[in-house]
Every structure is written in C-alpha cells, then in structure tokens.
mmCIF file of C-alpha atoms in Angstrom:
data_model
loop_
_atom_site.group_PDB
_atom_site.id
_atom_site.type_symbol
_atom_site.label_atom_id
_atom_site.label_comp_id
_atom_site.label_asym_id
_atom_site.label_seq_id
_atom_site.Cartn_x
_atom_site.Cartn_y
_atom_site.Cartn_z
ATOM 1 C CA UNK A 1 29.681 -4.773 -23.200
ATOM 2 C CA UNK A 2 28.423 -2.084 -25.485
ATOM 3 C CA UNK A 3 28.565 -2.170 -29.271
ATOM 4 C CA UNK A 4 27.509 0.879 -31.195
ATOM 5 C CA UNK A 5 27.555 1.275 -34.972
ATOM 6 C CA UNK A 6 25.948 4.586 -35.845
ATOM 7 C CA UNK A 7 26.905 4.401 -39.535
ATOM 8 C CA UNK A 8 24.832 1.216 -40.005
ATOM 9 C CA UNK A 9 21.525 2.616 -38.713
ATOM 10 C CA UNK A 10 20.218 -0.935 -38.346
ATOM 11 C CA UNK A 11 16.468 -1.440 -38.022
ATOM 12 C CA UNK A 12 16.529 -5.258 -37.854
ATOM 13 C CA UNK A 13 18.730 -7.822 -36.131
ATOM 14 C CA UNK A 14 18.950 -11.610 -36.164
ATOM 15 C CA UNK A 15 21.215 -14.230 -34.558
ATOM 16 C CA UNK A 16 22.441 -17.158 -36.691
ATOM 17 C CA UNK A 17 22.057 -20.929 -36.158
ATOM 18 C CA UNK A 18 25.246 -21.250 -34.098
ATOM 19 C CA UNK A 19 24.539 -18.198 -31.947
ATOM 20 C CA UNK A 20 27.959 -16.750 -32.807
ATOM 21 C CA UNK A 21 27.020 -14.203 -35.479
ATOM 22 C CA UNK A 22 24.557 -11.336 -35.637
ATOM 23 C CA UNK A 23 23.067 -9.867 -38.808
ATOM 24 C CA UNK A 24 22.358 -6.125 -38.626
ATOM 25 C CA UNK A 25 20.167 -4.831 -41.459
ATOM 26 C CA UNK A 26 19.287 -1.270 -42.335
ATOM 27 C CA UNK A 27 18.411 0.888 -45.315
ATOM 28 C CA UNK A 28 22.000 1.324 -46.529
ATOM 29 C CA UNK A 29 24.006 -1.574 -45.054
ATOM 30 C CA UNK A 30 23.940 -5.243 -44.080
ATOM 31 C CA UNK A 31 26.589 -6.175 -41.547
ATOM 32 C CA UNK A 32 27.605 -9.463 -39.960
ATOM 33 C CA UNK A 33 29.172 -9.199 -36.517
ATOM 34 C CA UNK A 34 30.819 -12.052 -34.631
ATOM 35 C CA UNK A 35 29.729 -11.961 -30.991
ATOM 36 C CA UNK A 36 31.647 -13.374 -28.086
ATOM 37 C CA UNK A 37 33.008 -12.464 -24.680
ATOM 38 C CA UNK A 38 36.509 -11.547 -25.863
ATOM 39 C CA UNK A 39 35.546 -9.560 -28.993
ATOM 40 C CA UNK A 40 37.030 -6.234 -29.912
ATOM 41 C CA UNK A 41 33.968 -3.912 -29.870
ATOM 42 C CA UNK A 42 34.732 -2.316 -33.258
ATOM 43 C CA UNK A 43 35.176 -5.527 -35.288
ATOM 44 C CA UNK A 44 32.613 -6.183 -38.031
ATOM 45 C CA UNK A 45 33.205 -9.405 -39.975
ATOM 46 C CA UNK A 46 31.481 -8.397 -43.232
ATOM 47 C CA UNK A 47 29.697 -5.266 -44.397
ATOM 48 C CA UNK A 48 27.624 -5.194 -47.601
ATOM 49 C CA UNK A 49 26.038 -2.133 -49.232
ATOM 50 C CA UNK A 50 22.268 -2.280 -49.606
ATOM 51 C CA UNK A 51 20.582 0.286 -51.822
ATOM 52 C CA UNK A 52 16.938 0.566 -50.869
ATOM 53 C CA UNK A 53 14.598 3.437 -50.202
ATOM 54 C CA UNK A 54 12.903 1.362 -47.472
ATOM 55 C CA UNK A 55 14.206 0.339 -44.064
ATOM 56 C CA UNK A 56 14.636 -3.341 -43.316
ATOM 57 C CA UNK A 57 11.434 -4.392 -41.560
ATOM 58 C CA UNK A 58 12.835 -7.745 -40.483
ATOM 59 C CA UNK A 59 15.851 -10.003 -40.818
ATOM 60 C CA UNK A 60 16.053 -13.726 -40.143
ATOM 61 C CA UNK A 61 18.800 -16.361 -40.457
ATOM 62 C CA UNK A 62 17.767 -19.864 -41.538
ATOM 63 C CA UNK A 63 17.578 -21.905 -38.321
ATOM 64 C CA UNK A 64 18.443 -25.316 -39.824
ATOM 65 C CA UNK A 65 21.912 -26.825 -40.214
ATOM 66 C CA UNK A 66 21.807 -27.269 -44.043
ATOM 67 C CA UNK A 67 20.671 -23.670 -44.597
ATOM 68 C CA UNK A 68 22.679 -22.002 -41.845
ATOM 69 C CA UNK A 69 24.375 -19.569 -44.264
ATOM 70 C CA UNK A 70 21.085 -18.238 -45.686
ATOM 71 C CA UNK A 71 19.280 -15.172 -44.425
ATOM 72 C CA UNK A 72 16.203 -13.217 -45.475
ATOM 73 C CA UNK A 73 15.683 -9.465 -45.227
ATOM 74 C CA UNK A 74 12.159 -8.056 -45.564
ATOM 75 C CA UNK A 75 11.379 -4.491 -46.576
ATOM 76 C CA UNK A 76 8.174 -2.910 -47.837
ATOM 77 C CA UNK A 77 6.507 -5.680 -49.887
ATOM 78 C CA UNK A 78 9.391 -7.966 -50.861
ATOM 79 C CA UNK A 79 11.904 -10.319 -49.251
ATOM 80 C CA UNK A 80 15.562 -10.695 -50.299
ATOM 81 C CA UNK A 81 17.242 -14.058 -49.584
#
C-alpha cells in the first residue's frame, strides 16, 4: 500500500497507543490518519491547521491508556500538547 499526501508536507510521524492511528505533523498541518488493511488510501480522519514558521521536529502520542488521546508536537524550542 502507498499513501501519499503532498499537501501535508509532514516532517514528523507517530503511531498512537492502539496502533490504529497515525499522526502526521508538518509546518502547516496536523493530520490524523486511520491505518488498516482495508483503508481507502485518500481517507484522512482529521486535519487541523497549524500556523508555525518552523517545521515539526518531532511528534509523539502518549503511550499510556489514560492519556491515549494526548499528543505532543515539538518545533524549534517549544512543545505543543
């Protein structure tokens, strides 16, 4: 399978606690993509605008059950949760 999202220009990626969702983070967008064998390749679950002059250096989902809906995106010298 091949998924390509040129408009996102993602520089960081992270898989969530369940292993079913991927967070793609870039300078302009954050996108959450559901991954699975039977997915339609063009389906993005959520897409959020992100206005930053810096690329996302890293993205990480919380890997514990109580915090499974939290993620952190690092860029330049600050982290957004």
